[in-house]
Amino acid sequence: MRHARILHSIDQLNEIDRLSGSSDHVGVLIFKHSTRCYVSSSAYRKLENDWDFGEDLPLYYLDLIRHRDVSDAISRRYGVDHESPQVILVKNGMAVGNASHHLVSVEEVKNWL
């Protein structure tokens, strides 16, 4: 995903929390993607094609097949049950919106903002 930073480490969640509270951003979006799932691939394409946030909303991409430990840490840290595909909007270090499966969309993220 050309707009995304790769999320591969639990330590990066501290960076996400920091950025999510910055006045330079409206929050941070995490996209959890299963590379083995058709629905997830469809959500991935939809996000990529419709993305129009620029740098106002940093996007982190997690390949949860390779980094299930990070996905589990996200669930614990932000109190959001694991789903795939899934987007989670983080503001001030807290999850303020999440959607999964066919509800993953730029439009849904805009509703949370």
PDB file of C-alpha atoms in Angstrom:
ATOM      1  CA  MET A   1       0.000   0.000   0.000  1.00  0.00           C
ATOM      2  CA  ARG A   2       1.745   3.100  -1.215  1.00  0.00           C
ATOM      3  CA  HIS A   3       0.431   5.383   1.539  1.00  0.00           C
ATOM      4  CA  ALA A   4       1.253   3.080   4.440  1.00  0.00           C
ATOM      5  CA  ARG A   5       4.054   2.604   6.876  1.00  0.00           C
ATOM      6  CA  ILE A   6       4.784  -1.056   7.558  1.00  0.00           C
ATOM      7  CA  LEU A   7       3.838  -2.149  11.078  1.00  0.00           C
ATOM      8  CA  HIS A   8       6.045  -5.056  12.111  1.00  0.00           C
ATOM      9  CA  SER A   9       6.941  -4.475  15.740  1.00  0.00           C
ATOM     10  CA  ILE A  10       5.071  -4.085  19.014  1.00  0.00           C
ATOM     11  CA  ASP A  11       7.419  -1.194  19.832  1.00  0.00           C
ATOM     12  CA  GLN A  12       5.889   0.775  16.948  1.00  0.00           C
ATOM     13  CA  LEU A  13       2.644   1.045  18.923  1.00  0.00           C
ATOM     14  CA  ASN A  14       4.391   3.693  21.066  1.00  0.00           C
ATOM     15  CA  GLU A  15       5.075   5.667  17.879  1.00  0.00           C
ATOM     16  CA  ILE A  16       1.426   5.292  16.828  1.00  0.00           C
ATOM     17  CA  ASP A  17       0.266   6.589  20.221  1.00  0.00           C
ATOM     18  CA  ARG A  18       2.623   9.563  19.980  1.00  0.00           C
ATOM     19  CA  LEU A  19       1.535  10.459  16.450  1.00  0.00           C
ATOM     20  CA  SER A  20      -2.137   9.991  17.308  1.00  0.00           C
ATOM     21  CA  GLY A  21      -1.889  12.819  19.829  1.00  0.00           C
ATOM     22  CA  SER A  22       0.036  15.191  17.597  1.00  0.00           C
ATOM     23  CA  SER A  23      -1.653  18.369  16.399  1.00  0.00           C
ATOM     24  CA  ASP A  24      -0.162  17.601  12.954  1.00  0.00           C
ATOM     25  CA  HIS A  25      -2.518  14.621  12.498  1.00  0.00           C
ATOM     26  CA  VAL A  26      -6.212  13.861  12.898  1.00  0.00           C
ATOM     27  CA  GLY A  27      -5.270  10.437  14.275  1.00  0.00           C
ATOM     28  CA  VAL A  28      -3.527   7.301  13.064  1.00  0.00           C
ATOM     29  CA  LEU A  29      -5.152   4.458  11.141  1.00  0.00           C
ATOM     30  CA  ILE A  30      -4.061   0.846  11.467  1.00  0.00           C
ATOM     31  CA  PHE A  31      -5.022  -1.573   8.690  1.00  0.00           C
ATOM     32  CA  LYS A  32      -4.772  -5.240   9.637  1.00  0.00           C
ATOM     33  CA  HIS A  33      -4.527  -7.386   6.514  1.00  0.00           C
ATOM     34  CA  SER A  34      -4.582 -11.130   5.999  1.00  0.00           C
ATOM     35  CA  THR A  35      -2.655 -11.906   2.834  1.00  0.00           C
ATOM     36  CA  ARG A  36      -4.542 -15.229   2.592  1.00  0.00           C
ATOM     37  CA  CYS A  37      -8.060 -13.782   2.554  1.00  0.00           C
ATOM     38  CA  TYR A  38     -10.077 -12.588  -0.452  1.00  0.00           C
ATOM     39  CA  VAL A  39     -12.189 -10.186   1.650  1.00  0.00           C
ATOM     40  CA  SER A  40      -9.032  -8.670   3.089  1.00  0.00           C
ATOM     41  CA  SER A  41      -7.510  -8.257  -0.374  1.00  0.00           C
ATOM     42  CA  SER A  42     -10.675  -6.522  -1.537  1.00  0.00           C
ATOM     43  CA  ALA A  43     -10.617  -4.153   1.460  1.00  0.00           C
ATOM     44  CA  TYR A  44      -6.933  -3.456   0.793  1.00  0.00           C
ATOM     45  CA  ARG A  45      -7.649  -2.431  -2.817  1.00  0.00           C
ATOM     46  CA  LYS A  46     -10.618  -0.320  -1.777  1.00  0.00           C
ATOM     47  CA  LEU A  47      -8.589   1.585   0.814  1.00  0.00           C
ATOM     48  CA  GLU A  48      -5.702   2.102  -1.562  1.00  0.00           C
ATOM     49  CA  ASN A  49      -7.918   3.342  -4.404  1.00  0.00           C
ATOM     50  CA  ASP A  50      -9.998   5.717  -2.252  1.00  0.00           C
ATOM     51  CA  TRP A  51      -7.267   7.037   0.064  1.00  0.00           C
ATOM     52  CA  ASP A  52      -7.301  10.846   0.112  1.00  0.00           C
ATOM     53  CA  PHE A  53      -6.027  11.784   3.564  1.00  0.00           C
ATOM     54  CA  GLY A  54      -2.428  12.578   2.623  1.00  0.00           C
ATOM     55  CA  GLU A  55      -0.224  13.027   5.677  1.00  0.00           C
ATOM     56  CA  ASP A  56      -3.097  14.210   7.889  1.00  0.00           C
ATOM     57  CA  LEU A  57      -3.855  10.594   8.781  1.00  0.00           C
ATOM     58  CA  PRO A  58      -0.806   8.333   8.948  1.00  0.00           C
ATOM     59  CA  LEU A  59      -1.635   4.789   7.863  1.00  0.00           C
ATOM     60  CA  TYR A  60       0.063   1.709   9.273  1.00  0.00           C
ATOM     61  CA  TYR A  61      -0.206  -1.606   7.408  1.00  0.00           C
ATOM     62  CA  LEU A  62       0.046  -4.858   9.350  1.00  0.00           C
ATOM     63  CA  ASP A  63       0.503  -8.211   7.623  1.00  0.00           C
ATOM     64  CA  LEU A  64      -1.075 -10.181  10.433  1.00  0.00           C
ATOM     65  CA  ILE A  65      -0.035 -13.555   9.019  1.00  0.00           C
ATOM     66  CA  ARG A  66       3.614 -12.592   9.519  1.00  0.00           C
ATOM     67  CA  HIS A  67       3.074 -10.540  12.676  1.00  0.00           C
ATOM     68  CA  ARG A  68       0.246 -12.100  14.661  1.00  0.00           C
ATOM     69  CA  ASP A  69       2.024 -11.056  17.869  1.00  0.00           C
ATOM     70  CA  VAL A  70       1.597  -7.400  16.854  1.00  0.00           C
ATOM     71  CA  SER A  71      -2.069  -7.987  16.039  1.00  0.00           C
ATOM     72  CA  ASP A  72      -2.585  -9.528  19.479  1.00  0.00           C
ATOM     73  CA  ALA A  73      -0.802  -6.570  21.105  1.00  0.00           C
ATOM     74  CA  ILE A  74      -3.077  -4.154  19.215  1.00  0.00           C
ATOM     75  CA  SER A  75      -6.141  -5.987  20.571  1.00  0.00           C
ATOM     76  CA  ARG A  76      -4.858  -5.781  24.131  1.00  0.00           C
ATOM     77  CA  ARG A  77      -3.620  -2.206  23.931  1.00  0.00           C
ATOM     78  CA  TYR A  78      -6.650  -0.650  22.252  1.00  0.00           C
ATOM     79  CA  GLY A  79      -9.366  -2.982  23.566  1.00  0.00           C
ATOM     80  CA  VAL A  80     -10.520  -4.018  20.095  1.00  0.00           C
ATOM     81  CA  ASP A  81     -11.267  -7.648  19.277  1.00  0.00           C
ATOM     82  CA  HIS A  82      -9.115  -9.119  16.522  1.00  0.00           C
ATOM     83  CA  GLU A  83     -10.755  -9.201  13.082  1.00  0.00           C
ATOM     84  CA  SER A  84      -9.431  -9.371   9.554  1.00  0.00           C
ATOM     85  CA  PRO A  85      -9.452  -7.258   7.576  1.00  0.00           C
ATOM     86  CA  GLN A  86      -9.777  -4.461  10.087  1.00  0.00           C
ATOM     87  CA  VAL A  87      -9.144  -0.755  10.397  1.00  0.00           C
ATOM     88  CA  ILE A  88      -8.661   0.927  13.757  1.00  0.00           C
ATOM     89  CA  LEU A  89      -8.554   4.692  14.210  1.00  0.00           C
ATOM     90  CA  VAL A  90      -6.325   5.758  17.101  1.00  0.00           C
ATOM     91  CA  LYS A  91      -6.592   9.253  18.611  1.00  0.00           C
ATOM     92  CA  ASN A  92      -4.644  10.297  21.681  1.00  0.00           C
ATOM     93  CA  GLY A  93      -3.535   6.709  22.225  1.00  0.00           C
ATOM     94  CA  MET A  94      -7.070   5.289  22.239  1.00  0.00           C
ATOM     95  CA  ALA A  95      -9.143   3.441  19.642  1.00  0.00           C
ATOM     96  CA  VAL A  96     -12.039   5.718  18.660  1.00  0.00           C
ATOM     97  CA  GLY A  97     -13.327   3.686  15.719  1.00  0.00           C
ATOM     98  CA  ASN A  98     -12.922   0.281  14.163  1.00  0.00           C
ATOM     99  CA  ALA A  99     -14.480  -1.651  11.315  1.00  0.00           C
ATOM    100  CA  SER A 100     -13.928  -5.041   9.828  1.00  0.00           C
ATOM    101  CA  HIS A 101     -14.644  -7.114   6.766  1.00  0.00           C
ATOM    102  CA  HIS A 102     -16.898  -5.374   4.221  1.00  0.00           C
ATOM    103  CA  LEU A 103     -17.233  -2.262   6.408  1.00  0.00           C
ATOM    104  CA  VAL A 104     -13.583  -1.315   5.884  1.00  0.00           C
ATOM    105  CA  SER A 105     -13.651   1.863   3.801  1.00  0.00           C
ATOM    106  CA  VAL A 106     -12.342   5.401   3.574  1.00  0.00           C
ATOM    107  CA  GLU A 107     -15.939   6.599   3.954  1.00  0.00           C
ATOM    108  CA  GLU A 108     -16.265   4.782   7.283  1.00  0.00           C
ATOM    109  CA  VAL A 109     -13.021   6.345   8.524  1.00  0.00           C
ATOM    110  CA  LYS A 110     -14.311   9.801   7.529  1.00  0.00           C
ATOM    111  CA  ASN A 111     -17.431   9.158   9.632  1.00  0.00           C
ATOM    112  CA  TRP A 112     -15.233   8.688  12.699  1.00  0.00           C
ATOM    113  CA  LEU A 113     -13.342  11.908  12.062  1.00  0.00           C
TER     114      LEU A 113
END
